[in-house]
PDB file of C-alpha atoms and ligand atoms in Angstrom:
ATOM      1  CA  UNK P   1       2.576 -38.618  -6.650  1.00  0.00           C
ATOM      2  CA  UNK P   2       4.174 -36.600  -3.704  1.00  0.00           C
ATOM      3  CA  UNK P   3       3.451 -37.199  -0.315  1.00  0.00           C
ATOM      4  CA  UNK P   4       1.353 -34.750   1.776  1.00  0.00           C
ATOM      5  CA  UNK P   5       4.656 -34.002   3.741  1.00  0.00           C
ATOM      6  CA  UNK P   6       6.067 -33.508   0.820  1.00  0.00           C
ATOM      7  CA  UNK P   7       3.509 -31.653  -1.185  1.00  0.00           C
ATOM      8  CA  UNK P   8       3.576 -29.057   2.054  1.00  0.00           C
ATOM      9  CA  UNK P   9       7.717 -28.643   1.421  1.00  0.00           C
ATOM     10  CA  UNK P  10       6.730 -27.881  -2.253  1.00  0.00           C
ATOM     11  CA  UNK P  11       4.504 -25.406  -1.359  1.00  0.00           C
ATOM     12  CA  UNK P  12       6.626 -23.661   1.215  1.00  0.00           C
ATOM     13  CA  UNK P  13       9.836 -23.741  -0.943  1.00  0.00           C
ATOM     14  CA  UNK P  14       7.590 -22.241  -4.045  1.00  0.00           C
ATOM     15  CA  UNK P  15       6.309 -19.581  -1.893  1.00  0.00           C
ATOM     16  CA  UNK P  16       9.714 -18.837  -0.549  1.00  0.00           C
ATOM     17  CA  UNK P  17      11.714 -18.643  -3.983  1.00  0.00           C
ATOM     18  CA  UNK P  18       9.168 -15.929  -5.117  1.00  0.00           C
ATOM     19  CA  UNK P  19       6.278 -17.925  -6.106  1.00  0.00           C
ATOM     20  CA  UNK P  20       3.951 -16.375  -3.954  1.00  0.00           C
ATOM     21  CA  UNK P  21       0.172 -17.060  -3.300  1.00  0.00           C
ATOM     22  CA  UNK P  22      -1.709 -14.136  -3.967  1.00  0.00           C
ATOM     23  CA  UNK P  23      -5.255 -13.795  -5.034  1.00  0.00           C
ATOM     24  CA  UNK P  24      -6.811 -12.125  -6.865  1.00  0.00           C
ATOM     25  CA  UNK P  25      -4.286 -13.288  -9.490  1.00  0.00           C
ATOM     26  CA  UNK P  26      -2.598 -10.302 -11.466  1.00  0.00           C
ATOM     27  CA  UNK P  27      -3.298 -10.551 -15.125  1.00  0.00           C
ATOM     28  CA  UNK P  28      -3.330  -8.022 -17.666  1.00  0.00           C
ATOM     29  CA  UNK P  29      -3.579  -4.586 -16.420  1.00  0.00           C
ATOM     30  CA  UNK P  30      -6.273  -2.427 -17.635  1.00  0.00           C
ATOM     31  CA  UNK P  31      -5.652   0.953 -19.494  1.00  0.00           C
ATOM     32  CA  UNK P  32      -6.869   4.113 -18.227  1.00  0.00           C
ATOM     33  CA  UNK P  33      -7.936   7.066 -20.680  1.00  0.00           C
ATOM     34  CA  UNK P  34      -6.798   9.582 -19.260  1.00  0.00           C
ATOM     35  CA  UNK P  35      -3.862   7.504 -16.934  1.00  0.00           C
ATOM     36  CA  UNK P  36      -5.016   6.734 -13.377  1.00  0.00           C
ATOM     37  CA  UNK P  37      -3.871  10.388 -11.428  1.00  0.00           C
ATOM     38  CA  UNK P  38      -2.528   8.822  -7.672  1.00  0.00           C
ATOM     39  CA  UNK P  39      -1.950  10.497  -4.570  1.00  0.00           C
ATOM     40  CA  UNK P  40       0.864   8.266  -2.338  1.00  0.00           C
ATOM     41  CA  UNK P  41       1.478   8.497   1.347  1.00  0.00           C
ATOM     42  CA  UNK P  42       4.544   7.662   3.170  1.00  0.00           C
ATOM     43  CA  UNK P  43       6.447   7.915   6.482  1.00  0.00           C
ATOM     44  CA  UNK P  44       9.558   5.698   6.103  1.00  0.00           C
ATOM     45  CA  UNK P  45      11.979   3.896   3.677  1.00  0.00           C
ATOM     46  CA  UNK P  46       9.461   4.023   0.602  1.00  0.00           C
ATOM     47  CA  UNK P  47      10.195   1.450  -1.147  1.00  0.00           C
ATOM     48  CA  UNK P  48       6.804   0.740  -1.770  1.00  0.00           C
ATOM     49  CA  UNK P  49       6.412   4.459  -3.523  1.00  0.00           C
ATOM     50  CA  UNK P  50       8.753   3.664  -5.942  1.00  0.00           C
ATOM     51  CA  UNK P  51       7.362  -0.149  -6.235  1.00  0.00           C
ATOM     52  CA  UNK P  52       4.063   1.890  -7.564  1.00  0.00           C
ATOM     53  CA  UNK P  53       6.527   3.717  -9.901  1.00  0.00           C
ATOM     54  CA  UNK P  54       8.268   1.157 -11.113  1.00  0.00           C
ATOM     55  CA  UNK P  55       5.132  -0.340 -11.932  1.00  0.00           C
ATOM     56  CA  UNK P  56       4.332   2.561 -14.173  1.00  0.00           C
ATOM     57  CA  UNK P  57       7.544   2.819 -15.610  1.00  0.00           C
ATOM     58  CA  UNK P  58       7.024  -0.857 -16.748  1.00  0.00           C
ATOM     59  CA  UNK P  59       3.923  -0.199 -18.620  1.00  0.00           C
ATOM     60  CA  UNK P  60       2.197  -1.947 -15.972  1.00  0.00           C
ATOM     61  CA  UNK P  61      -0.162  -0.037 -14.138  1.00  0.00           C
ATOM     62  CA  UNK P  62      -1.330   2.760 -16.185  1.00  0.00           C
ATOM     63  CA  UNK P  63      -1.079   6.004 -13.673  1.00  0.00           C
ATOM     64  CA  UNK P  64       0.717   9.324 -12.532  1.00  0.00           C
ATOM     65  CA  UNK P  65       1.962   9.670  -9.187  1.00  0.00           C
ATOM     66  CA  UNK P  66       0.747  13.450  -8.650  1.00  0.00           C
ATOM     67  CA  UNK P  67       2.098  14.135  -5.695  1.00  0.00           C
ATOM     68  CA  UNK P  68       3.823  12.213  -2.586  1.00  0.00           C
ATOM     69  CA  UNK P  69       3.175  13.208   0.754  1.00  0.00           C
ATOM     70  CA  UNK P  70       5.547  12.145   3.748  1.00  0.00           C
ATOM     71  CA  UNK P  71       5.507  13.527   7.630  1.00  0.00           C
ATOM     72  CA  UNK P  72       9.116  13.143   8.136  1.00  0.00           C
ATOM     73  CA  UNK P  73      11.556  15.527   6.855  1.00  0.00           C
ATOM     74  CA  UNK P  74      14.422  13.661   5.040  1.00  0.00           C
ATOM     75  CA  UNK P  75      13.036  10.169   4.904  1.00  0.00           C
ATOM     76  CA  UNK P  76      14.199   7.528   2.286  1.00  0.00           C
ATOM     77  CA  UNK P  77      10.516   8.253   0.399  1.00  0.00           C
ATOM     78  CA  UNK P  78      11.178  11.869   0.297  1.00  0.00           C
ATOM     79  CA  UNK P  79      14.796  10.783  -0.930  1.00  0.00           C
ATOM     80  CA  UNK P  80      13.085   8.739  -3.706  1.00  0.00           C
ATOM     81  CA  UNK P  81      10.757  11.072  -4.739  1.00  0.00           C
ATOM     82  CA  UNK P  82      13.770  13.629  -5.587  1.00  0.00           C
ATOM     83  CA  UNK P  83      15.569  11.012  -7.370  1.00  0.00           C
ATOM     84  CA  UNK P  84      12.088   9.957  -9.534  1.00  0.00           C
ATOM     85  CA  UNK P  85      11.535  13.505 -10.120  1.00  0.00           C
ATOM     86  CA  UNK P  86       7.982  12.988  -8.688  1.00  0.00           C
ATOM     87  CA  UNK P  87       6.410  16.065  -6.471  1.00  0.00           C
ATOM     88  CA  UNK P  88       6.771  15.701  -3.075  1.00  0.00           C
ATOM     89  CA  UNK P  89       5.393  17.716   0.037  1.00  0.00           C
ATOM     90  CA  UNK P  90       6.165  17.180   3.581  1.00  0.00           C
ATOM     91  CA  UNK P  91       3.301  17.454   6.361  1.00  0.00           C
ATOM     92  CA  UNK P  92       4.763  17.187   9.800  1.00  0.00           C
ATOM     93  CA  UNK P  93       2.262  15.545  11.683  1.00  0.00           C
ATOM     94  CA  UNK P  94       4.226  17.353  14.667  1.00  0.00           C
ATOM     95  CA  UNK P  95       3.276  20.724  13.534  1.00  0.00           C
ATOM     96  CA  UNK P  96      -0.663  20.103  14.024  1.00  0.00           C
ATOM     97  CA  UNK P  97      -2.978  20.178  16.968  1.00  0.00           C
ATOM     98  CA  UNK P  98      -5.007  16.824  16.385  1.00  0.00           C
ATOM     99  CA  UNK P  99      -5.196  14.522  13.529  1.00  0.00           C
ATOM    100  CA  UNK P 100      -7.880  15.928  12.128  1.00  0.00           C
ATOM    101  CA  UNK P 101      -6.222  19.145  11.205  1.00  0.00           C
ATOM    102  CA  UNK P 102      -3.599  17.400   9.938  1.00  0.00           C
ATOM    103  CA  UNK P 103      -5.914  15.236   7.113  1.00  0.00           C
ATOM    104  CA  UNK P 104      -7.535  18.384   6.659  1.00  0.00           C
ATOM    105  CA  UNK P 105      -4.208  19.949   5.303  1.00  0.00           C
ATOM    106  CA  UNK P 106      -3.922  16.432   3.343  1.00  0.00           C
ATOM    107  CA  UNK P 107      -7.018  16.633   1.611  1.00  0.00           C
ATOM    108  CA  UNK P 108      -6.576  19.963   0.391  1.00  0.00           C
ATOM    109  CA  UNK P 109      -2.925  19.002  -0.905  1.00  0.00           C
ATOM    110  CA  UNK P 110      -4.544  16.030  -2.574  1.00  0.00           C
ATOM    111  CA  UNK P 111      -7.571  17.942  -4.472  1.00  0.00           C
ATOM    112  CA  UNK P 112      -5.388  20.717  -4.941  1.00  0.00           C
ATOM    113  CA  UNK P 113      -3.095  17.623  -7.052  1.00  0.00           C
ATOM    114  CA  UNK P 114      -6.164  16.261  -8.447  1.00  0.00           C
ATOM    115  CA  UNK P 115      -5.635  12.718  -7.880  1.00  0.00           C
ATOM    116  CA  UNK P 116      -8.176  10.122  -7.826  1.00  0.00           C
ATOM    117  CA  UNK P 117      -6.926   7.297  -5.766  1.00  0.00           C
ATOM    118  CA  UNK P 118      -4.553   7.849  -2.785  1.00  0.00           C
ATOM    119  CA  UNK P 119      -2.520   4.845  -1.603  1.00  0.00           C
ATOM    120  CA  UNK P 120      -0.997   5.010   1.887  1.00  0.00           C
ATOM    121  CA  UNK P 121       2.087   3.172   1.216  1.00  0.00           C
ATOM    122  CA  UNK P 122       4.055   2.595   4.680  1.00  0.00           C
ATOM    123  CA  UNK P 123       2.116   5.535   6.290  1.00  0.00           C
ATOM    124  CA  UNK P 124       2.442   5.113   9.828  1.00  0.00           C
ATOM    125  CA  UNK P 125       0.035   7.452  11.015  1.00  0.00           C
ATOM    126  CA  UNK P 126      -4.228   6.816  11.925  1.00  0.00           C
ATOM    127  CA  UNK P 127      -6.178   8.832   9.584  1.00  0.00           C
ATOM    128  CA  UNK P 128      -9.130  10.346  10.197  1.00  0.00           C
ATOM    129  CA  UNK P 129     -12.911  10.408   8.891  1.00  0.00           C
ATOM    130  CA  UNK P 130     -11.907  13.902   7.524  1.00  0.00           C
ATOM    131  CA  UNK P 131      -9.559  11.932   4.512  1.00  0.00           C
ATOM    132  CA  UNK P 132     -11.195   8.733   4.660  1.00  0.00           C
ATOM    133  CA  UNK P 133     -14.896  11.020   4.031  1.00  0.00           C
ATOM    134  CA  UNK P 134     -12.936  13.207   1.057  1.00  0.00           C
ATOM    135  CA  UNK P 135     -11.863   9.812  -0.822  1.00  0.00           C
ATOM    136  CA  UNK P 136     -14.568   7.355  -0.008  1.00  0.00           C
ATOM    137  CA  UNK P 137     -13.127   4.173  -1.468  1.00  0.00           C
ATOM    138  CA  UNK P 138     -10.919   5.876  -2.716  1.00  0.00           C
ATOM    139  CA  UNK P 139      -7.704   5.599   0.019  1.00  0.00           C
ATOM    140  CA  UNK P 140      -5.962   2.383  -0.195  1.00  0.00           C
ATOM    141  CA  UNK P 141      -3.406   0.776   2.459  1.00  0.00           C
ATOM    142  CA  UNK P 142      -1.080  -1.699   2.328  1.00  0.00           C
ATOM    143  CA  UNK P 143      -0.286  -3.574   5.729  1.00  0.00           C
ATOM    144  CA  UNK P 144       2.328  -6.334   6.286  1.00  0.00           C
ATOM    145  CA  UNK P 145       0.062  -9.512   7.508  1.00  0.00           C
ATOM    146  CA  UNK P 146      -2.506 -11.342   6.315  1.00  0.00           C
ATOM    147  CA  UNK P 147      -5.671  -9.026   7.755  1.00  0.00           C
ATOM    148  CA  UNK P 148      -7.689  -9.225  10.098  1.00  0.00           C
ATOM    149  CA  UNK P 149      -4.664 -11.271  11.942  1.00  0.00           C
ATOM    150  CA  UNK P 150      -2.431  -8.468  13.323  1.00  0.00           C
ATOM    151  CA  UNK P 151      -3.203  -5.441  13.070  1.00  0.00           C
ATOM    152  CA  UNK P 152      -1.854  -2.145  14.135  1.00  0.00           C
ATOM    153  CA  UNK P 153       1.956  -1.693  15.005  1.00  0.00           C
ATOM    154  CA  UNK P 154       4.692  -4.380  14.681  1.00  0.00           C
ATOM    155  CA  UNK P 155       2.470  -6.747  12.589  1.00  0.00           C
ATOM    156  CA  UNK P 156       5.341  -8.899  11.321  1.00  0.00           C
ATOM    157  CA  UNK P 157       7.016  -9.220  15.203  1.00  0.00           C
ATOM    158  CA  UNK P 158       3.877  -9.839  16.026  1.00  0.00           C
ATOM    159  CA  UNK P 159       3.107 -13.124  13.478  1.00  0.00           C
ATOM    160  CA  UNK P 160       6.829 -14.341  14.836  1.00  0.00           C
ATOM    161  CA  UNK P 161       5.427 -14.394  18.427  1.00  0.00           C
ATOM    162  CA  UNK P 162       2.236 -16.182  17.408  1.00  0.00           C
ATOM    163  CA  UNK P 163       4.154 -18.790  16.063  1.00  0.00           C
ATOM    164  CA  UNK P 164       2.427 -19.064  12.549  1.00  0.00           C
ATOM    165  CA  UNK P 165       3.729 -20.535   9.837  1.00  0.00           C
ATOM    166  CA  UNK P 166       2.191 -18.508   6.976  1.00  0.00           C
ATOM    167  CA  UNK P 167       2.027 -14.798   6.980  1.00  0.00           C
ATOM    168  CA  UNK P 168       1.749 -12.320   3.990  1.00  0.00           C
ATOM    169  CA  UNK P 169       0.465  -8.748   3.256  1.00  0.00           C
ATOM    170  CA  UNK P 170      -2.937  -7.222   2.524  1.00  0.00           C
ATOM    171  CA  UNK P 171      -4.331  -4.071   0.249  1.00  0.00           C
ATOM    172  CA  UNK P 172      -7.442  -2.865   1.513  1.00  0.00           C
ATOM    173  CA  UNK P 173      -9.868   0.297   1.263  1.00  0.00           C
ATOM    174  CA  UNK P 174      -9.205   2.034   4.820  1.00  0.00           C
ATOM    175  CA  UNK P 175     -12.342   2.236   7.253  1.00  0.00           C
ATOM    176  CA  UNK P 176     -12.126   4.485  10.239  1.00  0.00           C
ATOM    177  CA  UNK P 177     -10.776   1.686  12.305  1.00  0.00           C
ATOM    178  CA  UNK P 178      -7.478   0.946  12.278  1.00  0.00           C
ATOM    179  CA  UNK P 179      -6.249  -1.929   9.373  1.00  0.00           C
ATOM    180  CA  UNK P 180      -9.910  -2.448   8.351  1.00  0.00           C
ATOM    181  CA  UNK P 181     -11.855  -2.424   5.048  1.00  0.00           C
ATOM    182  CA  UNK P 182     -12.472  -4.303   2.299  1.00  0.00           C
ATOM    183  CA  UNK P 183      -9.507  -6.556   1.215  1.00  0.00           C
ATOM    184  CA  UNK P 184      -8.660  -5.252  -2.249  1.00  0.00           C
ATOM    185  CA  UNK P 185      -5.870  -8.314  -2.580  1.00  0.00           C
ATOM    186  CA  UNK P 186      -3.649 -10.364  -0.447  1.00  0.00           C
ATOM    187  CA  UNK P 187      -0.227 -12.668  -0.807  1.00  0.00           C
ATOM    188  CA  UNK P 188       0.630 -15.159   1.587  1.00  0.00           C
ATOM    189  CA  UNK P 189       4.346 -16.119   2.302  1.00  0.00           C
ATOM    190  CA  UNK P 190       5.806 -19.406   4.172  1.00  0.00           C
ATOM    191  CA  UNK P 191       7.562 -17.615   7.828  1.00  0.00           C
ATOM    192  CA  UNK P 192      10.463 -19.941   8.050  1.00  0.00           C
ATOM    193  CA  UNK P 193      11.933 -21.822  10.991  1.00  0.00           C
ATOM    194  CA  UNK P 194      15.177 -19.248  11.092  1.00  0.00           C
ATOM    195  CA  UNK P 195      13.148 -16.045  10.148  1.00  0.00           C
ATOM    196  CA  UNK P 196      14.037 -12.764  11.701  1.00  0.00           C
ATOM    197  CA  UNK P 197      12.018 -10.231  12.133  1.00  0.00           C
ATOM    198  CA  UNK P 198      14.023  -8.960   9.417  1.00  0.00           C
ATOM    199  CA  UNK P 199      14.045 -11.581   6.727  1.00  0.00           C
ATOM    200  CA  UNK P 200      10.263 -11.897   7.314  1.00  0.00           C
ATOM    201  CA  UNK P 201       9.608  -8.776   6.692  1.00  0.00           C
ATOM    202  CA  UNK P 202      11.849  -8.927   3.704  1.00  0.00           C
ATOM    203  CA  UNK P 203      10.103 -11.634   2.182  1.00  0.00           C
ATOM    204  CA  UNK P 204       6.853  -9.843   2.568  1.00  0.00           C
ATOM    205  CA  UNK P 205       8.136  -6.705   1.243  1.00  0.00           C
ATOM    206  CA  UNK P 206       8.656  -8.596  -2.171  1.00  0.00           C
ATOM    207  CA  UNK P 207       4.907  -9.420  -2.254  1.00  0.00           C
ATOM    208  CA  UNK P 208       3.525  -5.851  -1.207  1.00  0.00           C
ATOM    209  CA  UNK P 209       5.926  -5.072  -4.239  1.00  0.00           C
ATOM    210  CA  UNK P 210       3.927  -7.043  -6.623  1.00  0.00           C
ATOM    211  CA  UNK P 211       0.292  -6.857  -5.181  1.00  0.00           C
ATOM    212  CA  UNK P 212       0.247  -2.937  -4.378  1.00  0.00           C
ATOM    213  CA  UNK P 213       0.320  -2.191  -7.665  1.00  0.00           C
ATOM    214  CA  UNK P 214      -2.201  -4.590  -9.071  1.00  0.00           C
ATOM    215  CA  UNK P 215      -4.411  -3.540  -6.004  1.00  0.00           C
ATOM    216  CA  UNK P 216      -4.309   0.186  -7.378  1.00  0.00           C
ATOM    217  CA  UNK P 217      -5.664  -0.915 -10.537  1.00  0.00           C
ATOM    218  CA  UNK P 218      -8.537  -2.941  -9.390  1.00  0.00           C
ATOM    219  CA  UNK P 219      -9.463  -0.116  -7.110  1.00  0.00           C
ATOM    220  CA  UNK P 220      -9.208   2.474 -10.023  1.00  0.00           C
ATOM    221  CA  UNK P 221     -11.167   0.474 -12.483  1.00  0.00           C
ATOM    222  CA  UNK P 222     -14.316   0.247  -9.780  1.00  0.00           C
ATOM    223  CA  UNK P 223     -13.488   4.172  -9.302  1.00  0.00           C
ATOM    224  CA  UNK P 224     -13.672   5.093 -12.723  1.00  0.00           C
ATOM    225  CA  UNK P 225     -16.801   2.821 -13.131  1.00  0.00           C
ATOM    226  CA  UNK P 226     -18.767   4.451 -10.455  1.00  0.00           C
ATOM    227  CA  UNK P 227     -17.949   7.745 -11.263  1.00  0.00           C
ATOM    228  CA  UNK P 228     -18.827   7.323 -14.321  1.00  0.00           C
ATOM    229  CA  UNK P 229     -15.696   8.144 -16.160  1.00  0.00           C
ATOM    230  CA  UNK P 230     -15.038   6.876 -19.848  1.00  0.00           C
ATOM    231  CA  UNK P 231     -11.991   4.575 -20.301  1.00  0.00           C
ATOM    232  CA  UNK P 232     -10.987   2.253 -17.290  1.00  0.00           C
TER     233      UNK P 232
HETATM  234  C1  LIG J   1       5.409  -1.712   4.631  1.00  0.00           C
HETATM  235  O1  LIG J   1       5.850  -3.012   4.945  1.00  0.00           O
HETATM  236  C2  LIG J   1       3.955  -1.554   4.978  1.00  0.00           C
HETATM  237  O2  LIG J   1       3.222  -2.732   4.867  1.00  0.00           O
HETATM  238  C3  LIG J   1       4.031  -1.087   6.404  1.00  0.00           C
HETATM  239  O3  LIG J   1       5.124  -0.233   6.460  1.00  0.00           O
HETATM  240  C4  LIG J   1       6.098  -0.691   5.535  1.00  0.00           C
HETATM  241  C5  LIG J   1       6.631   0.497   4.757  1.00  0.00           C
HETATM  242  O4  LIG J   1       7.729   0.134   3.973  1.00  0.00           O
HETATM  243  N1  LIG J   1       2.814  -0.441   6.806  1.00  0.00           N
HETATM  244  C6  LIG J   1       2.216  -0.639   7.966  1.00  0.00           C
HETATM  245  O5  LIG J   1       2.671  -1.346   8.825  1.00  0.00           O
HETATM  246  C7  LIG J   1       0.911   0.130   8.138  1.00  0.00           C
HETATM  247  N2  LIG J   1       0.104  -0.446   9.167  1.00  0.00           N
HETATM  248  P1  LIG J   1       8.247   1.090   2.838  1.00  0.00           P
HETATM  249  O6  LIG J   1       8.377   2.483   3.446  1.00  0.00           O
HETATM  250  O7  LIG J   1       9.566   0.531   2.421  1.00  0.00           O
HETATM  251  O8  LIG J   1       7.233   1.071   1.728  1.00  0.00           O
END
């Protein structure tokens, strides 16, 4: 029987060799008749774009990524998207008066795709009631910390500066407030006593990676439930 102390070390090092909590748990993925039709959202690197396609390509999560939309020209997600061979438009967020023009422009591009869900994967912008109204539970985000704690900007510098000792990431239907809404899943990860802010957020990353995914099919099964269409 393992100490406590040691029980804790057990826990940490399982967590940190991949491991992770996360609840709910991800078991098997439910089909979609016709395949789940997703909308994506991105401003940076993307790797959680092609995490979502991955997924697909693995016979995991039954979808079609429709259409990406990023806000800045030439980023690794637009870069991705190329390579995937996945649609791609680019909405400069500079190129609009307020934010609401600019989600107007976005929902138009999204019905115009006809997608169902839209998941804002590493979109750095604050949407508006204009897209969270069009896709009412419908627009998913993915945020690096363990929500409510630290929200908004710099959530994994700012876990390092609190000093805790488990962080993690969180998918959740967005609310008009900033990194609100009802968690769809979470993963928590050990932050260890050397962690940057880049190994942190590298150990996260791995868990969006896995939960994202899985999140997107929850979400679509209550979607296709409510609206009351055949085969989720
Ligand atoms: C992800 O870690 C995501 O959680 C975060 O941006 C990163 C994008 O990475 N999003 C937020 O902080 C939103 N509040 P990626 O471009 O490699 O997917």
């Amino acid at each position: 029987m393992p100490s406590p102390l040691n029980l804790s070390h057990c826990v940490a090092d399982s967590l940190d060799s991949g491991l992770a909590l996360n609840s709910p748990s991800i078991q098997e993925w439910p089909t979609f008749q016709p395949a789940l039709r997703l909308g994506v959202m991105a401003s940076g690197n993307g790797s959680n774009f092609e995490a979502i396609q991955a997924s697909i390509a693995a016979n995991a999560l039954h979808a079609d990524i429709r259409l990406l939309v990023v806000n800045n020209q030439g980023c690794g997600a637009e870069q991705r998207a190329q390579r995937l061979n996945i649609p791609c438009q680019l909405w400069d967020h500079r190129q609009f008066e307020t934010r609401e023009r600019l989600d107007h422009a976005l929902v138009k591009a999204f019905l115009q795709a006809d997608v169902e869900l839209i998941v804002m994967a590493g979109w750095m912008r604050i949407v508006t009631p204009v897209l969270i109204e069009a896709f009412p539970n419908r627009l998913l985000n993915i945020h690096p910390s363990l929500l409510p704690s630290f929200k908004g900007l710099d959530a994994v510098g700012q876990a390092l500066e609190a000093s805790v000792r488990i962080s993690g990431c969180t998918a959740h239907l967005v609310q008009a407030d900033v990194d609100t809404g009802p968690v769809i899943a979470q993963a928590a990860v050990p932050v260890l006593p050397n962690d940057s802010p880049e190994s942190l957020a590298k150990r996260i990353q791995a868990q969006e990676h896995r939960i994202l995914p899985w999140a997107i099919a929850l979400a679509g099964v209550k979607w296709r439930q409510s609206s009351g269409i055949k085969g989720s």
